[in-house]
mmCIF file of C-alpha atoms in Angstrom:
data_model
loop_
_atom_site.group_PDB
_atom_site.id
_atom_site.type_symbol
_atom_site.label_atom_id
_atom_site.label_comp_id
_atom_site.label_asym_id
_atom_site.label_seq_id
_atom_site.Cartn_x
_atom_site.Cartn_y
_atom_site.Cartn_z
ATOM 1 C CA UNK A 1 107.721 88.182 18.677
ATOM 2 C CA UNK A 2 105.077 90.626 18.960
ATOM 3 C CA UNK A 3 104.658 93.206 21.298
ATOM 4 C CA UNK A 4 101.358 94.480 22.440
ATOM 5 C CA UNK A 5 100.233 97.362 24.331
ATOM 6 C CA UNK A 6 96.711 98.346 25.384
ATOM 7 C CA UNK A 7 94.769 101.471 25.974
ATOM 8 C CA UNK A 8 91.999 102.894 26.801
ATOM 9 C CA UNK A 9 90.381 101.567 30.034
ATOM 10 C CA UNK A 10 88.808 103.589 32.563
ATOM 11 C CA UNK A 11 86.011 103.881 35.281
ATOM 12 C CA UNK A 12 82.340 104.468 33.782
ATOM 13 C CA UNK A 13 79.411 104.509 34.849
ATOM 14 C CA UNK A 14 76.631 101.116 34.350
ATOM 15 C CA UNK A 15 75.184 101.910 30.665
ATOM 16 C CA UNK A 16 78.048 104.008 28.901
ATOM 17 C CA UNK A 17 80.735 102.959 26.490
ATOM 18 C CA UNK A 18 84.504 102.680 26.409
ATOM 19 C CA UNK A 19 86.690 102.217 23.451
ATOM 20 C CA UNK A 20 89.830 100.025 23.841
ATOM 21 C CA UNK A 21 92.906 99.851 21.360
ATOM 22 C CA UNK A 22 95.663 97.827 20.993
ATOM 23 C CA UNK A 23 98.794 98.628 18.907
ATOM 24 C CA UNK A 24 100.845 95.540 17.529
ATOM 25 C CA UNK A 25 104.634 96.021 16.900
ATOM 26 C CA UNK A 26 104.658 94.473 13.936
ATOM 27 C CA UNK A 27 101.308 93.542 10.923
ATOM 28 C CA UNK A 28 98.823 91.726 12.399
ATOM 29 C CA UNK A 29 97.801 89.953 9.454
ATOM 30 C CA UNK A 30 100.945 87.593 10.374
ATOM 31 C CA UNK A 31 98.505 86.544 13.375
ATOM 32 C CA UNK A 32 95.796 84.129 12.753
ATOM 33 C CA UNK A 33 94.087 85.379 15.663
ATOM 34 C CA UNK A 34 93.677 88.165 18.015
ATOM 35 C CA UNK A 35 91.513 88.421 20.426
ATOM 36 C CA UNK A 36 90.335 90.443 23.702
ATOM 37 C CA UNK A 37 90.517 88.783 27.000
ATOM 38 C CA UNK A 38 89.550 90.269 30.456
ATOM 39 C CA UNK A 39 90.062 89.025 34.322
ATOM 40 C CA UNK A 40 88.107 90.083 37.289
ATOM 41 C CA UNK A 41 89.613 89.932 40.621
ATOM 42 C CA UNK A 42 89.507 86.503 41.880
ATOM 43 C CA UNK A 43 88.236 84.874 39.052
ATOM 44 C CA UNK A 44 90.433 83.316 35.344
ATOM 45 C CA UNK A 45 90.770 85.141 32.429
ATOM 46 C CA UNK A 46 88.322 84.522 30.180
ATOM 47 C CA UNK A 47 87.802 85.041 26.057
ATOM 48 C CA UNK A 48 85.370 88.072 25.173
ATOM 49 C CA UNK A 49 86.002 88.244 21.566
ATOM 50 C CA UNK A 50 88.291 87.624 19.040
ATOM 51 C CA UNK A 51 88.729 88.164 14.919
ATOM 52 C CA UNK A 52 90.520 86.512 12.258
ATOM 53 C CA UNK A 53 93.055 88.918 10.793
ATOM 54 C CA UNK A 54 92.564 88.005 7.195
ATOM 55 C CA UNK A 55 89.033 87.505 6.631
ATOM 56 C CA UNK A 56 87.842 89.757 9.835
ATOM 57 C CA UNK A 57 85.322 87.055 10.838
ATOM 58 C CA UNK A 58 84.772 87.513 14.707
ATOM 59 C CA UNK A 59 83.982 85.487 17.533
ATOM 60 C CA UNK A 60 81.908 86.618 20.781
ATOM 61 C CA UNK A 61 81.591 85.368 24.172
ATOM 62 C CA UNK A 62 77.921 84.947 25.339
ATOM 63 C CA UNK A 63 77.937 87.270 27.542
ATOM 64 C CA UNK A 64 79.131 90.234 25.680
ATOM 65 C CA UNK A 65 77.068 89.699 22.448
ATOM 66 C CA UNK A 66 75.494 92.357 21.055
ATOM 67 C CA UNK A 67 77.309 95.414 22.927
ATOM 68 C CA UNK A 68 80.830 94.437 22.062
ATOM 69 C CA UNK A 69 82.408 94.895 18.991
ATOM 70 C CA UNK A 70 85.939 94.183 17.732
ATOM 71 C CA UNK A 71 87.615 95.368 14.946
ATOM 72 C CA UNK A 72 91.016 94.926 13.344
ATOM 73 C CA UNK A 73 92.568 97.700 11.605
ATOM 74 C CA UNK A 74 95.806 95.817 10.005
ATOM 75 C CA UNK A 75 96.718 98.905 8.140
ATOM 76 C CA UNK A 76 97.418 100.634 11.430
ATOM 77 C CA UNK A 77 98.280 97.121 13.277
ATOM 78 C CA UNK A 78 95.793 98.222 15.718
ATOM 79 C CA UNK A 79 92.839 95.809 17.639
ATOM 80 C CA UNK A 80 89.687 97.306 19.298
ATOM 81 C CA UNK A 81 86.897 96.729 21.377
ATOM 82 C CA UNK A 82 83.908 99.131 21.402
ATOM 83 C CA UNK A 83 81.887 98.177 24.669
ATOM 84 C CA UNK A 84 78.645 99.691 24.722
ATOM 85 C CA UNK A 85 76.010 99.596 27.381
ATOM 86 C CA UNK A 86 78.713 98.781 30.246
ATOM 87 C CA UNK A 87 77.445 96.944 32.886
ATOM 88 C CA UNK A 88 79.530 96.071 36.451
ATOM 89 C CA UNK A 89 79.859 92.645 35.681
ATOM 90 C CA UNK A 90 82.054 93.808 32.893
ATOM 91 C CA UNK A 91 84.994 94.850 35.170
ATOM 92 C CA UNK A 92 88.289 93.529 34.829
ATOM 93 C CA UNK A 93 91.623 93.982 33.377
ATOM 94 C CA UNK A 94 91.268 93.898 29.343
ATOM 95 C CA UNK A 95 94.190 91.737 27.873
ATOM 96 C CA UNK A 96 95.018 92.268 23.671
ATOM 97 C CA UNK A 97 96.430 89.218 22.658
ATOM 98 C CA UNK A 98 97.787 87.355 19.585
ATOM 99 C CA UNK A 99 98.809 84.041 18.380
ATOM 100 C CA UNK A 100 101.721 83.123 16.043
ATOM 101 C CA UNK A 101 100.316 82.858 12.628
ATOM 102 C CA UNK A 102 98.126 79.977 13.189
ATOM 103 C CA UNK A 103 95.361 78.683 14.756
ATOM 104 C CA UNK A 104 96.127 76.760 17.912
ATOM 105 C CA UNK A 105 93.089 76.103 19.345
ATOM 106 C CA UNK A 106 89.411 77.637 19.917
ATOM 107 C CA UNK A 107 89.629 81.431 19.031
ATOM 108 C CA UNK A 108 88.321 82.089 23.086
ATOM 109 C CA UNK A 109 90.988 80.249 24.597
ATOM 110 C CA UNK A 110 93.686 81.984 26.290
ATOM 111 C CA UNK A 111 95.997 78.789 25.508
ATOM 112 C CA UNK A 112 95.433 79.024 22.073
ATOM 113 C CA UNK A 113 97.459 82.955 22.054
ATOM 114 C CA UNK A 114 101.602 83.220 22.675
ATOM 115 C CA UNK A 115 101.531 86.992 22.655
ATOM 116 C CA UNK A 116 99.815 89.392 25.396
ATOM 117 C CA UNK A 117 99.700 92.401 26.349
ATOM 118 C CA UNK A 118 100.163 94.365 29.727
ATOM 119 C CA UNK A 119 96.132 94.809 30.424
ATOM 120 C CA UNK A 120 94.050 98.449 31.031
ATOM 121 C CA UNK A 121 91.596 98.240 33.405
ATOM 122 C CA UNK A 122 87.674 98.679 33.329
ATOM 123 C CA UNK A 123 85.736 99.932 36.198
ATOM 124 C CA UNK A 124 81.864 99.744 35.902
ATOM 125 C CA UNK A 125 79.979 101.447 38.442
ATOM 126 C CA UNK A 126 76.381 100.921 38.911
#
């Protein structure tokens, strides 16, 4: 098991930045995966970006490239996402999330992840 708790949300304005964190309870190199996942009302989750623990390679959805950045700190068994340049499409509940050591599907899928966390919001306002 692996617990997961996020942090960091908040309401910003269209064109700022928020940093979100998400401390593992145990090393996350013993995930394959980890990845960010957010869901707006009404709508599924969906995959924003993940990263392979060992290597660090990272994976992007379309619509975040280039102003998103995550980033695995395994020392501190901590994930993050750096958003940048905010827009209001970008609001939703942010999920951490984590698989069990290896890979069980496409890095963006939420059915390829077993572990999640509880979610910290993200308000955009234009």
């Amino acid at each position: 098991q692996m617990q997961l708790v996020e942090s960091g949300g908040g309401s910003v304005q269209a064109g700022e930045s928020l940093r979100l964190s998400c401390a593992a309870s145990r090393d996350t190199w013993s995930a394959y995966y980890m990845g960010w996942f957010r869901q707006a009302p009404g709508k599924e989750r969906e995959g924003v970006a993940a990263i392979h623990t060992r290597d660090k390679t990272t994976f992007y959805a379309d619509s975040v490239k280039g102003r998103f950045t995550i980033s695995l700190d395994n020392y501190e068994r901590t994930l993050y996402l750096q958003m940048n340049s905010l827009k209001p499409e970008d609001i939703g509940t942010y999920f951490c999330a984590a698989d069990r050591g290896f890979p069980a599907g496409p890095s963006l899928s939420s059915t390829s992840y077993n572990f999640w966390g509880q979610g910290t919001q993200v308000t955009v306002s234009s």
